[in-house]
Coordinates of C-alpha atoms and ligand atoms in Angstrom, one line a residue:
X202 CA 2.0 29.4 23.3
X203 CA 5.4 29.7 25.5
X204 CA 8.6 27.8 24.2
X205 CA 8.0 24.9 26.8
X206 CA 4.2 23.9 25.8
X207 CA 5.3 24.3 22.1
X208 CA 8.0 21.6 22.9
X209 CA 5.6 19.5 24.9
X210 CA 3.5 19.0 21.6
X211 CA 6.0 18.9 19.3
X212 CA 7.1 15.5 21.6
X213 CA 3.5 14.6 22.2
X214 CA 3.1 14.6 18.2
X215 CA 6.8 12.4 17.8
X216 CA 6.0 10.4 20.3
X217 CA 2.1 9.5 18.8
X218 CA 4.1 9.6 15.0
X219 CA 6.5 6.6 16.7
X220 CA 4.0 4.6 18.0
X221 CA 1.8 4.4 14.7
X222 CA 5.4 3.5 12.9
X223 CA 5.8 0.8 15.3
X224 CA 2.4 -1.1 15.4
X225 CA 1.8 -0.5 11.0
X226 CA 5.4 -1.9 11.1
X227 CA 4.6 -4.9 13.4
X228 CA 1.7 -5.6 11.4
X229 CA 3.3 -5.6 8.2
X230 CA 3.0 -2.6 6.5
X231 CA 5.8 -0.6 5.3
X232 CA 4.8 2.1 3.8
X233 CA 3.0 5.1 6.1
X234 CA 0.0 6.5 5.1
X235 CA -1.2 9.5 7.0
X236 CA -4.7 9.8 6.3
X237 CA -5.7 12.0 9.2
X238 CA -3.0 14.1 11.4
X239 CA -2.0 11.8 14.0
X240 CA -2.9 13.6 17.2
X241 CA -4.4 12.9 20.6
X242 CA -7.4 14.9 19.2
X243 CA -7.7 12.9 15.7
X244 CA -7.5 9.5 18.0
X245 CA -10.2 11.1 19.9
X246 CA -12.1 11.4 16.8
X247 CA -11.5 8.4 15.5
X248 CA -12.9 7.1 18.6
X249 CA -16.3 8.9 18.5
X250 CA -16.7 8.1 14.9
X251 CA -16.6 4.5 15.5
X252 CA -19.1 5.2 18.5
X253 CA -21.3 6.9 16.5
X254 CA -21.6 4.1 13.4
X255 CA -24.8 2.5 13.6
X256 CA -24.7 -0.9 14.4
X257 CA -26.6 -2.7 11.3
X258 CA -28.6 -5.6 11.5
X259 CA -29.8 -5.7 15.0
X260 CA -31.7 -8.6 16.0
X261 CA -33.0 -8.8 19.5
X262 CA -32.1 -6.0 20.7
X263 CA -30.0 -7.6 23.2
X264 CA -26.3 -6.4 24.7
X265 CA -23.4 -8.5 25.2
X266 CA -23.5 -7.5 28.8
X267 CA -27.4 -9.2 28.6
X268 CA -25.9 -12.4 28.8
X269 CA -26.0 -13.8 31.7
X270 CA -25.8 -17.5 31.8
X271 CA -22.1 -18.1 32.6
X272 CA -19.9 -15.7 34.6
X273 CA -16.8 -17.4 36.1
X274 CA -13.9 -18.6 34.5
X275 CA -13.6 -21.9 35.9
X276 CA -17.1 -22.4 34.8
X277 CA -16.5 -21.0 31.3
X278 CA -14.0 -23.4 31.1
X279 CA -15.4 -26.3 31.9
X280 CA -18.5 -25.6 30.2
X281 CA -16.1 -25.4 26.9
X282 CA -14.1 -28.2 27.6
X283 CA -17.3 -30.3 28.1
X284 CA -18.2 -28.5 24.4
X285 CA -15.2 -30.0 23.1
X286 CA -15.9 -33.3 24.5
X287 CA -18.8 -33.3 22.6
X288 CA -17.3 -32.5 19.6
X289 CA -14.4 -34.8 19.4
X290 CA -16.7 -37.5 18.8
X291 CA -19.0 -35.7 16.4
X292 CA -19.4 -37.4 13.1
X293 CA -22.4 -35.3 11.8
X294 CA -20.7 -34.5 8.3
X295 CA -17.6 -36.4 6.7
X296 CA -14.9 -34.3 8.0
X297 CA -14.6 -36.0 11.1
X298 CA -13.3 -39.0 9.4
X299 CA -10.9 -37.1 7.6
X300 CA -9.9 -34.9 10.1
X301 CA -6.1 -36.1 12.1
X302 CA -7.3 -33.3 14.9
X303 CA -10.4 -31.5 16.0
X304 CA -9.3 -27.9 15.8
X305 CA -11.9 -26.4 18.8
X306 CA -10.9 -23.1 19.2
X307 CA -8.5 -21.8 21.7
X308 CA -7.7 -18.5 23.5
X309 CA -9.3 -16.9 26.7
X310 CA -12.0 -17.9 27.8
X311 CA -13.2 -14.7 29.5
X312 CA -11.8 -12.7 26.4
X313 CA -12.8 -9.5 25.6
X314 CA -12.3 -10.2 21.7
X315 CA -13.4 -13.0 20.1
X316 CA -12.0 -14.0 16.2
X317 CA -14.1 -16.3 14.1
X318 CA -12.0 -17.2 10.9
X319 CA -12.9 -20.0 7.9
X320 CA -12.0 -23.4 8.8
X321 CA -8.6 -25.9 9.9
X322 CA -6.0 -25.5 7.3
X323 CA -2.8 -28.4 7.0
X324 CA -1.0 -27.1 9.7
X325 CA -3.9 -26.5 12.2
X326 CA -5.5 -30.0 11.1
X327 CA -1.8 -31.2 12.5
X328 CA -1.6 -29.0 15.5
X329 CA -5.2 -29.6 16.8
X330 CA -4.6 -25.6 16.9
X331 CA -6.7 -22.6 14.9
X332 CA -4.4 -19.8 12.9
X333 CA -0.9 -21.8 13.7
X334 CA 0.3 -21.7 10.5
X335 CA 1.4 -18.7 7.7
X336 CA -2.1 -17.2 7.9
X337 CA -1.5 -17.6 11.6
X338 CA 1.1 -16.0 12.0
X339 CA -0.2 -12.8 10.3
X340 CA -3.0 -12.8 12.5
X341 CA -1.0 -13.0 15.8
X342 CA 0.5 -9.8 14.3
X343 CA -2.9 -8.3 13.3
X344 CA -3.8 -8.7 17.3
X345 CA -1.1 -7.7 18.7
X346 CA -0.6 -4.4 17.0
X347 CA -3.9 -3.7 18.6
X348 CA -2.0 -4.1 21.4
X349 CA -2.8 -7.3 22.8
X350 CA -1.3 -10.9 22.9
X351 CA -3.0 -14.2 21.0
X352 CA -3.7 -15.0 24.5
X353 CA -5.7 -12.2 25.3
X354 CA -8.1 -13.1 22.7
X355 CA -10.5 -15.9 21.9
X356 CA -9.8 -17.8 18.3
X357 CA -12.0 -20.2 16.6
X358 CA -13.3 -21.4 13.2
X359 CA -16.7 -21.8 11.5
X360 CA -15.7 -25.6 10.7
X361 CA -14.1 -27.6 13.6
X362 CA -12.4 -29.9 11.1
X363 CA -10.4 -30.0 8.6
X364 CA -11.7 -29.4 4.9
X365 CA -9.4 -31.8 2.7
X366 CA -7.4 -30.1 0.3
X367 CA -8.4 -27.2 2.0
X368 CA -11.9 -26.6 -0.2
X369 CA -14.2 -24.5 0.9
X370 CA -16.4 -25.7 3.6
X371 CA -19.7 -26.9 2.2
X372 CA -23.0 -25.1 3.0
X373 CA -24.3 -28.5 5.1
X374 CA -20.9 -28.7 6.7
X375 CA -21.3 -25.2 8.0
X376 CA -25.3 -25.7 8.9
X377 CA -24.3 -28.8 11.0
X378 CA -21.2 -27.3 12.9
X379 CA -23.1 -24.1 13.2
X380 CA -24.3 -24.6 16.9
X381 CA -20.9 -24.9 18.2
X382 CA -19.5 -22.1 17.1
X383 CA -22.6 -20.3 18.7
X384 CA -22.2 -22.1 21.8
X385 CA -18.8 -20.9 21.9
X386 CA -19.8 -17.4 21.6
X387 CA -22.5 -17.7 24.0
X388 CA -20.3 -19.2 26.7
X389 CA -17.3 -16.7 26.1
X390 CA -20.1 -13.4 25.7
X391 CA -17.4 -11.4 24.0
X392 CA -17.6 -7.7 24.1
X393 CA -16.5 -7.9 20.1
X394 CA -16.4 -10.0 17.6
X395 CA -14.2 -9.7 14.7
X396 CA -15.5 -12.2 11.1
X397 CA -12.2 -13.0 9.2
X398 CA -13.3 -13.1 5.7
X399 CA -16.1 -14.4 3.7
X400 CA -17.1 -17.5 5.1
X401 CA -17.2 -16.3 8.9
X402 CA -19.4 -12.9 8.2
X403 CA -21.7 -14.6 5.9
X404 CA -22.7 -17.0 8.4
X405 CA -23.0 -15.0 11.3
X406 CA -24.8 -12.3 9.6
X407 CA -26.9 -14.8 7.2
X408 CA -26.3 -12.9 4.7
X409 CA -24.9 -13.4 0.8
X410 CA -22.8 -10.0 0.7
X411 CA -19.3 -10.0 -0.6
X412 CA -17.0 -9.5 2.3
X413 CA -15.7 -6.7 0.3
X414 CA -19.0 -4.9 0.9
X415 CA -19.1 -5.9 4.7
X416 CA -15.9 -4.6 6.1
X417 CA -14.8 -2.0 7.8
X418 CA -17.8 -1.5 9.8
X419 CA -19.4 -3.0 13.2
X420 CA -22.8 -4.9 12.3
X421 CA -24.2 -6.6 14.7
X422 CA -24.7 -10.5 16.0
X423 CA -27.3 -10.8 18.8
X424 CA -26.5 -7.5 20.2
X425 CA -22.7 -7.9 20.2
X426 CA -20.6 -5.6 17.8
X427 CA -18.9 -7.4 15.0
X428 CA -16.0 -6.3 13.0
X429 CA -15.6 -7.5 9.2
X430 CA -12.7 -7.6 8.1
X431 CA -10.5 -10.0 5.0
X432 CA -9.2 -13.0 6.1
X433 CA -5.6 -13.0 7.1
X434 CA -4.9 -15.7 3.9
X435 CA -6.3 -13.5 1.8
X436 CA -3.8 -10.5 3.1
X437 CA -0.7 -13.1 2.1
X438 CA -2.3 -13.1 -1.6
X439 CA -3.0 -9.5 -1.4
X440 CA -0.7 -7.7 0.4
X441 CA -2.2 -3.9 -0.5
X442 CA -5.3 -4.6 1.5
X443 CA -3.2 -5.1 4.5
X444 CA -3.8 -1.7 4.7
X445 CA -7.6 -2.0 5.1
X446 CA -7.4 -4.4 8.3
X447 CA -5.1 -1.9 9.6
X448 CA -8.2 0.4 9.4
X449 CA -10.8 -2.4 10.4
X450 CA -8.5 -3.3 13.3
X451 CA -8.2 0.0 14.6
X452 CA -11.8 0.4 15.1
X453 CA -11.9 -2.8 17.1
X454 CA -8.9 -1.1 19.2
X455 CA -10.5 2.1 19.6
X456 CA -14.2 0.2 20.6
X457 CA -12.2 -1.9 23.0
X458 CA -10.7 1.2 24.2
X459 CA -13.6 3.0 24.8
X460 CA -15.1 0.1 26.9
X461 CA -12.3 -0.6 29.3
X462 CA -10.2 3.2 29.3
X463 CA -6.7 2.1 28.5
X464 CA -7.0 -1.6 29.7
X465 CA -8.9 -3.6 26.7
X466 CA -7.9 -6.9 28.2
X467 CA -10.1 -8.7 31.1
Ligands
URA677 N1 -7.7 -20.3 8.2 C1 -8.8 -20.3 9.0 O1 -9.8 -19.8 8.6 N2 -8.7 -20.9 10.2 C2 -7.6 -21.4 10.7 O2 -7.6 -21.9 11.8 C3 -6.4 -21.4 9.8 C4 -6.5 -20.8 8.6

């Protein structure tokens, strides 16, 4: 190897060394764990590995590219606004009459990545907004050291409304607002989905398994890919799991990546 290609690697290496630095930073980790050498070749890896996973729990067999009932944005967005409609005047359980704001969901609609969290806390109860408050926050982080904006992505909840005093939502409550949150899906057909915490992978994947069980790998929902990962106010009462999204979120990165070369956003 002559002096030049040896430099070009060393500031190949720096340069991939910075960028890691920067986005564990920007997510909120500060201490650097270098689990595999950080080189074009290990992201490569990383990359094929997440490729290779098998998807568990396939349904029907179907792909998110199957999908075919709603393709333009305008339409998308009318079709959820008209969804919304429908919902601001839903009184199926309780928590419509305690609710000050129907918290619908929010993002792109044509999104490549779609986030399902728990339910409206205080502040998104106020704000008629999902993930707007501490929890929030972290998230927007979460997304963009993947690289992306809160705008690139699609956000909603399991529950529409507001639990009061933030309890958990009740199994009816989440049988009876169930359908909306599949509509959702079904009208944004995202390429991923990513469960925040318990309450969001247990209901899309009908299943009973702790969350702590479910992460960190894709499973599937009606033939789109679905990330597990803990729920963002979870990661403010444990921060040394931060670490773990960091690893569940860069499989999401690296599957968007793989779909759309460099350019993960629609
Ligand atoms: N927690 C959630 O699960 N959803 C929100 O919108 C806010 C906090």
């Amino acid at each position: 190897m002559s002096i030049d290609e040896i430099k070009k690697e060393l500031a190949s290496i720096l340069n991939a060394v910075k960028t890691r630095i920067e986005m564990e930073k920007g997510f909120g980790i500060d201490t650097l764990t270098l689990s595999k050498p950080v080189t074009e070749c290990s992201s490569r890896s990383a990359k094929s590995s997440t490729k290779n996973k098998p998807i568990e729990h396939s349904t029907t067999g179907k792909h998110p590219g199957d999908q075919t009932s709603v393709t333009g944005k305008g339409e998308r967005i009318q079709i959820l606004e008209a969804l919304q409609n429908e919902m601001l005047v839903c009184h199926k359980c309780l928590l419509g009459k305690t609710r000050t704001h129907l918290v619908f969901g929010s993002g792109n609609p044509e999104a490549h990545l779609m986030f399902v969290g728990e339910a409206p806390g205080r502040d998104e109860d106020l704000q008629g907004e999902p993930f707007v408050g501490r929890a929030g926050q972290l998230l927007t982080k979460i997304i963009e050291a993947i690289g992306l904006k809160r705008s690139d992505v699609y956000i909603a909840n399991v529950l529409k409304c507001r639990p009061p005093g933030n309890r958990n939502p009740l199994p009816e409550e989440i049988v009876l607002c169930m359908p909306y949150l599949l509509k959702q899906i079904e009208i944004i057909q995202p390429k991923v989905l990513c469960a925040l915490g318990t309450f969001a992978a247990q209901t899309l994947l009908n299943t009973k398994a702790p969350v702590g069980t479910l992460r960190g790998r894709f499973h599937d929902y009606n033939g789109i890919p679905m990330m597990v990962t803990f729920h963002p106010a979870y990661l403010l009462r444990n921060p040394n799991d931060k670490a773990k999204v960091w690893e569940d979120m860069k499989k999401v990165r690296d599957f968007l990546g793989e779909l759309s070369g460099k350019d993960s956003k629609r």
